Amino acid sequence: MNPTKKVAFYTLGCKLNFSETSTIARNFTEEGFYRVDFKEKADIYVINTCSVTENADKRFKTIVKQAQKVNPDAFVAAIGCYAQLKPEELADVEGVDLVLGATEKFKITDYLNDLTKNDFGEVYSCEIEEADFYVGSYSIGDRTRAFLKVQDGCDYKCTYCTIPLARGISRSDTMDNVLNNAKAISKQGIKEIVLTGVNIGDYGKGEFGNKKHEHTFLDLVTELDKVEGIERLRISSIEPNLLKNETIDLVSKSRAFVPHFHIPLQSGSNEILKKMKRRYMRELYVDRVSKIKEVMPHACIGVDVIVGFPGETEEHFLETYNFLNELDISYLHVFTYSERDNTEAAEFNGVVPKNLRAKRSKMLRGLSAKKRRAFYEKQLNTDRIVLFESENKAGYIHGFTENYVKVKAPWNPELINTIHNVHLTKIDEDGLLRFQFAKTCV
């Protein structure tokens, strides 16, 4: 194959997808391809799909059209979760030449021949039961942070979720691999690593091809905290039932782990949590938040919540709203429930009308803005440590404190990928914090 061929990537969905796209892109580079931006003309466009939300499904067709507009003769490949769940559907989209499932995506270059466009999309997709081996990955596209995959798949059976169907059983990277990847990232001059996976609190399961836990998530974070050269470590998202007191205590005393937790709740109603087959009740969630705030009063806590789940009455929704309103949390990620094929919830009675789902979603987004503002106000007149980002946004540089407060300052390229002590002074009209510099950190 001509080594000067150009390849471009587009990633839909989660941080895990970004880490996998980055690894697949490095494989292309090693085989002589030249990576370009997705908006540029390329010989092959690779789209890493997601199927968590209805919107991600629809966006796929738009992205294919974008690629074809730039180069009608380009070879288009679809990989990722949607490609595993509905390969034939993707293969039928005009312009798509290749669809690879959960295990095949990491060997994508093996499926490329002469890059001639196909009359019909070719599908290579295993049964999801065969996705029982682990492929490590990490992203290093952003100069300031990297997403490090430590775990894949999920053994939970939440009634609304297609992830186990798209990614298979829970399985983990080996401790040695994770630590080696973390060291490799730190050598690139990247200051922050975000741990990612489908269910990272389940780390250790399947580490050696079986269900025995040789290591636990606590072991993992303990060892990662010792890796030199990493300034910051962040836990992306962890189930409340898997977030143990020992882990919270470790983060509170940690050298590198930052006081920021993202903990899925999904509903503040125990009745709905049972219908969702979540593995905890709201009381446990209160306990986790209380423990974090007890040892780290300044910690940032983000929450995932789903509105409009089948059977969610006005009373159930208000139960969730009031529960979150009273909880000492910092922001919400609100998901409007959408029916997914081959899930239990798709067959449930009590379907909530879409206009009602939208109304409830809007209410919770409003609550999220209120919560974030209250959290930011508590940070005023405190000293924090900021890692600055690399993008110039309308003449400003942005950064995040260790506890995930977003700050801004007039653009100064010398600040990119540097860490500074700051004193937070006021909230700007756009809701971001302004600051004064204190002495610079190492």
CSV table of C-alpha atoms in Angstrom, one decimal, residues 1-368:
chain,number,residue,atom,x,y,z
A,1,MET,CA,0.0,0.0,0.0
A,2,ASN,CA,1.2,3.5,-0.8
A,3,PRO,CA,2.9,4.8,2.4
A,4,THR,CA,1.9,8.4,1.7
A,5,LYS,CA,-1.8,7.7,2.0
A,6,LYS,CA,-3.7,10.1,4.4
A,7,VAL,CA,-6.0,9.0,7.1
A,8,ALA,CA,-8.4,11.1,9.2
A,9,PHE,CA,-10.4,10.1,12.4
A,10,TYR,CA,-13.7,11.2,13.9
A,11,THR,CA,-14.7,10.1,17.4
A,12,LEU,CA,-18.2,10.0,18.8
A,13,GLY,CA,-19.0,9.4,22.4
A,14,CYS,CA,-16.9,8.8,25.5
A,15,LYS,CA,-13.4,9.3,26.7
A,16,LEU,CA,-12.8,5.6,26.2
A,17,ASN,CA,-13.6,6.0,22.5
A,18,PHE,CA,-11.1,8.8,22.3
A,19,SER,CA,-8.3,6.7,23.9
A,20,GLU,CA,-9.0,3.9,21.5
A,21,THR,CA,-9.1,6.2,18.4
A,22,SER,CA,-5.7,7.5,19.5
A,23,THR,CA,-4.2,4.1,19.7
A,24,ILE,CA,-5.7,3.0,16.4
A,25,ALA,CA,-4.3,6.2,14.8
A,26,ARG,CA,-0.8,5.4,16.1
A,27,ASN,CA,-1.1,2.0,14.4
A,28,PHE,CA,-1.9,3.7,11.1
A,29,THR,CA,1.1,6.0,11.6
A,30,GLU,CA,3.4,3.1,12.3
A,31,GLU,CA,2.3,1.5,9.0
A,32,GLY,CA,3.2,4.6,7.0
A,33,PHE,CA,0.0,6.6,6.9
A,34,TYR,CA,-0.1,10.3,7.4
A,35,ARG,CA,-2.7,11.6,9.8
A,36,VAL,CA,-4.7,14.7,8.9
A,37,ASP,CA,-7.6,16.5,10.4
A,38,PHE,CA,-11.1,15.2,9.6
A,39,LYS,CA,-12.0,18.4,7.7
A,40,GLU,CA,-9.0,17.9,5.4
A,41,LYS,CA,-8.9,15.7,2.3
A,42,ALA,CA,-7.9,12.1,3.2
A,43,ASP,CA,-7.7,8.7,1.4
A,44,ILE,CA,-9.4,7.0,4.3
A,45,TYR,CA,-11.8,8.3,7.0
A,46,VAL,CA,-12.3,6.3,10.2
A,47,ILE,CA,-15.4,7.0,12.3
A,48,ASN,CA,-15.4,5.6,15.8
A,49,THR,CA,-19.1,5.3,16.7
A,50,CYS,CA,-21.1,5.4,19.9
A,51,SER,CA,-24.6,4.1,20.7
A,52,VAL,CA,-25.3,5.5,24.1
A,53,THR,CA,-27.6,8.2,22.9
A,54,GLU,CA,-30.0,8.4,20.0
A,55,ASN,CA,-28.3,11.6,18.8
A,56,ALA,CA,-25.0,9.7,18.3
A,57,ASP,CA,-26.7,7.3,15.9
A,58,LYS,CA,-28.1,10.1,13.8
A,59,ARG,CA,-24.8,12.0,13.7
A,60,PHE,CA,-23.1,9.1,12.1
A,61,LYS,CA,-24.8,9.7,8.7
A,62,THR,CA,-24.0,13.4,8.9
A,63,ILE,CA,-20.3,12.7,9.5
A,64,VAL,CA,-20.1,10.3,6.6
A,65,LYS,CA,-21.6,13.0,4.3
A,66,GLN,CA,-19.0,15.5,5.6
A,67,ALA,CA,-16.2,13.1,4.6
A,68,GLN,CA,-17.7,12.4,1.2
A,69,LYS,CA,-18.1,16.2,0.6
A,70,VAL,CA,-14.3,16.7,1.1
A,71,ASN,CA,-13.3,13.6,-0.9
A,72,PRO,CA,-16.1,11.6,-2.7
A,73,ASP,CA,-13.6,8.9,-3.6
A,74,ALA,CA,-12.3,8.3,0.0
A,75,PHE,CA,-12.6,5.0,1.7
A,76,VAL,CA,-14.9,5.2,4.8
A,77,ALA,CA,-14.7,2.8,7.7
A,78,ALA,CA,-17.0,2.6,10.8
A,79,ILE,CA,-15.8,1.1,14.0
A,80,GLY,CA,-16.9,1.1,17.7
A,81,CYS,CA,-20.1,0.4,19.7
A,82,TYR,CA,-22.7,1.2,17.1
A,83,ALA,CA,-20.7,-0.8,14.5
A,84,GLN,CA,-20.9,-3.8,16.9
A,85,LEU,CA,-24.6,-3.4,17.7
A,86,LYS,CA,-25.9,-2.6,14.2
A,87,PRO,CA,-23.3,-3.4,11.6
A,88,GLU,CA,-25.7,-4.0,8.7
A,89,GLU,CA,-27.4,-0.7,9.4
A,90,LEU,CA,-24.1,1.2,9.2
A,91,ALA,CA,-23.0,-0.8,6.1
A,92,ASP,CA,-26.2,0.4,4.4
A,93,VAL,CA,-25.3,4.0,4.8
A,94,GLU,CA,-24.3,5.4,1.4
A,95,GLY,CA,-20.6,5.9,1.2
A,96,VAL,CA,-19.6,3.4,4.0
A,97,ASP,CA,-17.1,0.8,2.7
A,98,LEU,CA,-16.1,-1.1,5.9
A,99,VAL,CA,-17.7,-1.9,9.2
A,100,LEU,CA,-15.7,-3.5,12.0
A,101,GLY,CA,-17.0,-4.8,15.3
A,102,ALA,CA,-15.6,-4.8,18.9
A,103,THR,CA,-12.6,-7.1,18.4
A,104,GLU,CA,-11.8,-6.3,14.7
A,105,LYS,CA,-11.4,-2.5,15.1
A,106,PHE,CA,-7.9,-2.8,16.6
A,107,LYS,CA,-6.8,-4.7,13.5
A,108,ILE,CA,-8.3,-2.3,11.0
A,109,THR,CA,-5.2,-2.0,8.8
A,110,ASP,CA,-5.4,-5.8,8.2
A,111,TYR,CA,-8.8,-5.2,6.5
A,112,LEU,CA,-7.6,-2.6,4.1
A,113,ASN,CA,-6.5,-3.7,0.6
A,114,ASP,CA,-6.3,-1.1,-2.2
A,115,LEU,CA,-8.8,1.3,-0.6
A,116,THR,CA,-11.0,1.1,-3.7
A,117,LYS,CA,-14.6,2.1,-2.7
A,118,ASN,CA,-17.0,-0.8,-2.3
A,119,ASP,CA,-20.5,-1.0,-3.9
A,120,PHE,CA,-21.7,-2.2,-0.5
A,121,GLY,CA,-20.3,-1.8,3.0
A,122,GLU,CA,-18.3,-5.0,4.1
A,123,VAL,CA,-19.0,-6.1,7.6
A,124,TYR,CA,-16.6,-8.0,9.9
A,125,SER,CA,-18.1,-8.4,13.3
A,126,CYS,CA,-17.7,-11.2,15.8
A,127,GLU,CA,-20.3,-12.4,18.2
A,128,ILE,CA,-19.9,-10.2,21.3
A,129,GLU,CA,-19.2,-13.3,23.4
A,130,GLU,CA,-15.9,-13.5,21.5
A,131,ALA,CA,-14.9,-10.0,22.8
A,132,ASP,CA,-13.2,-11.6,25.8
A,133,PHE,CA,-9.6,-10.3,25.4
A,134,TYR,CA,-8.2,-7.0,26.4
A,135,VAL,CA,-6.6,-4.3,24.1
A,136,GLY,CA,-4.9,-1.5,26.0
A,137,SER,CA,-5.0,2.1,24.7
A,138,TYR,CA,-4.4,5.7,25.6
A,139,SER,CA,-4.8,9.1,23.9
A,140,ILE,CA,-2.0,11.6,23.6
A,141,GLY,CA,-3.5,14.1,21.1
A,142,ASP,CA,-4.1,16.8,23.7
A,143,ARG,CA,-0.9,18.4,25.0
A,144,THR,CA,-2.3,18.8,28.5
A,145,ARG,CA,-4.1,15.6,29.3
A,146,ALA,CA,-4.3,11.9,28.2
A,147,PHE,CA,-7.1,9.4,28.6
A,148,LEU,CA,-5.7,6.1,29.8
A,149,LYS,CA,-7.9,3.0,29.3
A,150,VAL,CA,-7.6,0.5,32.2
A,151,GLN,CA,-10.7,-1.6,31.7
A,152,ASP,CA,-13.2,-2.6,29.1
A,153,GLY,CA,-16.7,-4.2,29.0
A,154,CYS,CA,-19.3,-4.6,31.7
A,155,ASP,CA,-20.9,-7.5,33.6
A,156,TYR,CA,-23.8,-5.3,34.9
A,157,LYS,CA,-27.2,-5.8,33.4
A,158,CYS,CA,-28.8,-2.3,33.7
A,159,THR,CA,-32.1,-2.5,31.8
A,160,TYR,CA,-31.5,0.6,29.6
A,161,CYS,CA,-27.9,-0.1,28.6
A,162,THR,CA,-26.4,-1.6,25.4
A,163,ILE,CA,-22.8,-1.3,26.5
A,164,PRO,CA,-22.4,-5.0,27.4
A,165,LEU,CA,-23.9,-5.9,24.0
A,166,ALA,CA,-21.4,-3.5,22.3
A,167,ARG,CA,-18.3,-4.1,24.4
A,168,GLY,CA,-18.6,-7.6,25.9
A,169,ILE,CA,-17.7,-8.8,29.4
A,170,SER,CA,-15.7,-6.9,32.0
A,171,ARG,CA,-12.0,-7.3,31.6
A,172,SER,CA,-8.9,-5.4,32.6
A,173,ASP,CA,-5.4,-4.4,31.5
A,174,THR,CA,-2.6,-5.9,33.6
A,175,MET,CA,-1.2,-3.7,36.3
A,176,ASP,CA,2.2,-3.7,34.6
A,177,ASN,CA,0.7,-2.6,31.3
A,178,VAL,CA,-1.2,0.3,32.9
A,179,LEU,CA,1.9,1.5,34.8
A,180,ASN,CA,4.1,1.2,31.6
A,181,ASN,CA,1.5,3.2,29.6
A,182,ALA,CA,1.3,5.9,32.4
A,183,LYS,CA,5.1,6.2,32.3
A,184,ALA,CA,5.1,6.4,28.5
A,185,ILE,CA,2.5,9.2,28.7
A,186,SER,CA,4.4,11.2,31.3
A,187,LYS,CA,7.5,11.1,29.0
A,188,GLN,CA,5.5,13.0,26.4
A,189,GLY,CA,5.3,16.0,28.8
A,190,ILE,CA,1.6,15.5,29.4
A,191,LYS,CA,0.7,16.8,32.8
A,192,GLU,CA,-2.7,15.0,33.5
A,193,ILE,CA,-3.9,11.4,33.0
A,194,VAL,CA,-7.6,10.6,33.1
A,195,LEU,CA,-8.4,7.0,33.9
A,196,THR,CA,-11.1,5.6,31.7
A,197,GLY,CA,-13.0,2.4,31.0
A,198,VAL,CA,-16.6,1.2,30.9
A,199,ASN,CA,-16.7,0.3,34.6
A,200,ILE,CA,-13.3,1.2,36.0
A,201,GLY,CA,-14.3,0.4,39.6
A,202,ASP,CA,-14.4,-3.3,38.4
A,203,TYR,CA,-10.7,-3.1,37.6
A,204,GLY,CA,-8.8,-6.4,38.1
A,205,LYS,CA,-11.5,-8.6,36.8
A,206,GLY,CA,-10.3,-10.5,33.7
A,207,GLU,CA,-6.7,-9.2,34.1
A,208,PHE,CA,-5.4,-12.7,33.5
A,209,GLY,CA,-8.1,-14.0,31.2
A,210,ASN,CA,-10.3,-15.1,34.1
A,211,LYS,CA,-12.7,-13.6,36.6
A,212,LYS,CA,-10.2,-13.8,39.5
A,213,HIS,CA,-9.2,-10.4,40.9
A,214,GLU,CA,-5.4,-10.4,41.2
A,215,HIS,CA,-5.6,-6.7,41.7
A,216,THR,CA,-8.3,-4.3,42.7
A,217,PHE,CA,-9.1,-0.7,41.7
A,218,LEU,CA,-7.6,0.4,45.0
A,219,ASP,CA,-4.3,-1.4,44.2
A,220,LEU,CA,-4.3,0.3,40.8
A,221,VAL,CA,-4.7,3.8,42.1
A,222,THR,CA,-2.2,3.1,44.9
A,223,GLU,CA,0.5,2.1,42.3
A,224,LEU,CA,-0.3,4.8,39.8
A,225,ASP,CA,0.1,7.4,42.6
A,226,LYS,CA,3.7,6.4,42.8
A,227,VAL,CA,4.6,6.9,39.1
A,228,GLU,CA,7.0,9.8,38.8
A,229,GLY,CA,6.5,12.5,36.2
A,230,ILE,CA,2.7,12.5,36.4
A,231,GLU,CA,1.5,15.7,37.9
A,232,ARG,CA,-2.2,14.9,38.0
A,233,LEU,CA,-4.4,11.7,37.9
A,234,ARG,CA,-8.1,12.0,37.6
A,235,ILE,CA,-10.8,9.2,37.9
A,236,SER,CA,-13.2,9.7,35.1
A,237,SER,CA,-16.4,7.9,36.3
A,238,ILE,CA,-16.9,5.3,38.9
A,239,GLU,CA,-20.0,3.4,40.1
A,240,PRO,CA,-21.1,4.4,43.7
A,241,ASN,CA,-21.1,0.7,44.8
A,242,LEU,CA,-17.5,0.3,43.7
A,243,LEU,CA,-16.2,3.6,45.1
A,244,LYS,CA,-14.8,2.3,48.4
A,245,ASN,CA,-13.9,4.4,51.5
A,246,GLU,CA,-10.3,3.3,51.1
A,247,THR,CA,-10.2,4.8,47.6
A,248,ILE,CA,-11.7,8.1,48.8
A,249,ASP,CA,-9.2,8.2,51.7
A,250,LEU,CA,-6.3,7.5,49.3
A,251,VAL,CA,-7.4,10.4,47.0
A,252,SER,CA,-7.7,12.7,50.0
A,253,LYS,CA,-4.0,12.1,50.9
A,254,SER,CA,-2.7,11.5,47.4
A,255,ARG,CA,0.3,13.1,45.7
A,256,ALA,CA,-1.3,13.1,42.2
A,257,PHE,CA,-5.0,12.1,42.4
A,258,VAL,CA,-7.2,15.2,42.3
A,259,PRO,CA,-10.3,15.8,44.4
A,260,HIS,CA,-12.8,15.3,41.6
A,261,PHE,CA,-15.3,12.4,41.3
A,262,HIS,CA,-17.9,11.6,38.7
A,263,ILE,CA,-20.4,9.2,40.1
A,264,PRO,CA,-23.4,7.9,38.1
A,265,LEU,CA,-26.7,8.1,40.0
A,266,GLN,CA,-29.3,7.8,37.1
A,267,SER,CA,-32.3,8.3,39.4
A,268,GLY,CA,-33.0,9.6,42.9
A,269,SER,CA,-36.0,7.3,43.2
A,270,ASN,CA,-35.3,3.8,44.7
A,271,GLU,CA,-38.3,2.4,42.8
A,272,ILE,CA,-36.8,3.6,39.5
A,273,LEU,CA,-33.3,2.4,40.5
A,274,LYS,CA,-34.7,-1.1,41.0
A,275,LYS,CA,-36.4,-1.0,37.5
A,276,MET,CA,-33.0,0.1,36.1
A,277,LYS,CA,-31.3,-2.9,37.9
A,278,ARG,CA,-28.8,-0.5,39.4
A,279,ARG,CA,-26.7,-2.1,42.2
A,280,TYR,CA,-27.4,0.4,44.9
A,281,MET,CA,-30.1,2.5,46.5
A,282,ARG,CA,-30.1,6.2,46.9
A,283,GLU,CA,-29.0,5.9,50.6
A,284,LEU,CA,-25.6,4.5,49.5
A,285,TYR,CA,-25.2,7.4,47.1
A,286,VAL,CA,-25.8,9.9,50.0
A,287,ASP,CA,-23.2,7.9,52.0
A,288,ARG,CA,-20.6,8.2,49.2
A,289,VAL,CA,-21.1,12.0,48.8
A,290,SER,CA,-21.0,12.5,52.6
A,291,LYS,CA,-17.7,10.5,52.9
A,292,ILE,CA,-16.0,12.5,50.1
A,293,LYS,CA,-17.1,15.8,51.5
A,294,GLU,CA,-16.0,14.8,55.0
A,295,VAL,CA,-12.4,14.2,54.0
A,296,MET,CA,-12.3,16.7,51.0
A,297,PRO,CA,-14.8,19.5,51.6
A,298,HIS,CA,-13.5,21.3,48.4
A,299,ALA,CA,-14.0,18.2,46.2
A,300,CYS,CA,-15.9,18.5,43.0
A,301,ILE,CA,-18.6,15.8,42.5
A,302,GLY,CA,-20.3,15.3,39.1
A,303,VAL,CA,-23.5,13.2,38.7
A,304,ASP,CA,-25.0,11.3,35.7
A,305,VAL,CA,-28.8,11.2,35.8
A,306,ILE,CA,-31.4,9.8,33.3
A,307,VAL,CA,-34.8,11.5,32.9
A,308,GLY,CA,-37.9,10.0,31.3
A,309,PHE,CA,-37.2,6.3,32.1
A,310,PRO,CA,-40.3,4.1,31.5
A,311,GLY,CA,-42.5,4.3,34.5
A,312,GLU,CA,-41.0,7.6,35.8
A,313,THR,CA,-44.0,9.5,37.1
A,314,GLU,CA,-44.1,13.2,38.1
A,315,GLU,CA,-43.6,12.0,41.7
A,316,HIS,CA,-40.5,9.9,40.8
A,317,PHE,CA,-39.0,12.9,38.9
A,318,LEU,CA,-39.6,15.3,41.7
A,319,GLU,CA,-38.1,12.8,44.1
A,320,THR,CA,-35.0,12.8,41.9
A,321,TYR,CA,-35.0,16.6,41.6
A,322,ASN,CA,-35.4,17.2,45.3
A,323,PHE,CA,-32.8,14.5,46.1
A,324,LEU,CA,-30.2,16.2,43.9
A,325,ASN,CA,-31.2,19.7,45.0
A,326,GLU,CA,-30.4,18.8,48.6
A,327,LEU,CA,-27.2,16.8,47.8
A,328,ASP,CA,-23.8,18.6,48.1
A,329,ILE,CA,-22.8,18.0,44.5
A,330,SER,CA,-21.2,20.3,41.9
A,331,TYR,CA,-22.8,19.6,38.5
A,332,LEU,CA,-25.0,17.2,36.5
A,333,HIS,CA,-24.7,15.3,33.2
A,334,VAL,CA,-28.3,14.9,32.2
A,335,PHE,CA,-29.3,12.2,29.7
A,336,THR,CA,-32.8,12.0,28.2
A,337,TYR,CA,-33.8,8.4,28.1
A,338,SER,CA,-34.0,6.9,24.6
A,339,GLU,CA,-35.2,3.4,23.7
A,340,ARG,CA,-32.4,1.1,22.7
A,341,ASP,CA,-33.1,-2.2,20.8
A,342,ASN,CA,-32.4,-5.5,22.7
A,343,THR,CA,-32.7,-3.8,26.1
A,344,GLU,CA,-35.2,-4.8,28.8
A,345,ALA,CA,-36.4,-1.2,29.3
A,346,ALA,CA,-37.5,-1.0,25.6
A,347,GLU,CA,-40.3,-3.4,26.5
A,348,PHE,CA,-41.4,-1.7,29.7
A,349,ASN,CA,-44.8,-0.1,30.1
A,350,GLY,CA,-45.3,3.5,31.2
A,351,VAL,CA,-43.5,5.2,28.3
A,352,VAL,CA,-42.9,8.9,29.1
A,353,PRO,CA,-43.9,11.2,26.3
A,354,LYS,CA,-40.9,12.9,24.6
A,355,ASN,CA,-42.1,16.4,25.3
A,356,LEU,CA,-42.3,15.5,29.0
A,357,ARG,CA,-38.8,14.0,28.9
A,358,ALA,CA,-37.5,17.2,27.3
A,359,LYS,CA,-39.2,19.3,30.0
A,360,ARG,CA,-37.7,17.3,32.8
A,361,SER,CA,-34.3,17.4,31.2
A,362,LYS,CA,-34.5,21.2,31.0
A,363,MET,CA,-35.3,21.4,34.7
A,364,LEU,CA,-32.4,19.3,35.7
A,365,ARG,CA,-30.0,21.2,33.4
A,366,GLY,CA,-31.2,24.4,35.2
A,367,LEU,CA,-30.5,22.7,38.5
A,368,SER,CA,-27.0,21.8,37.2
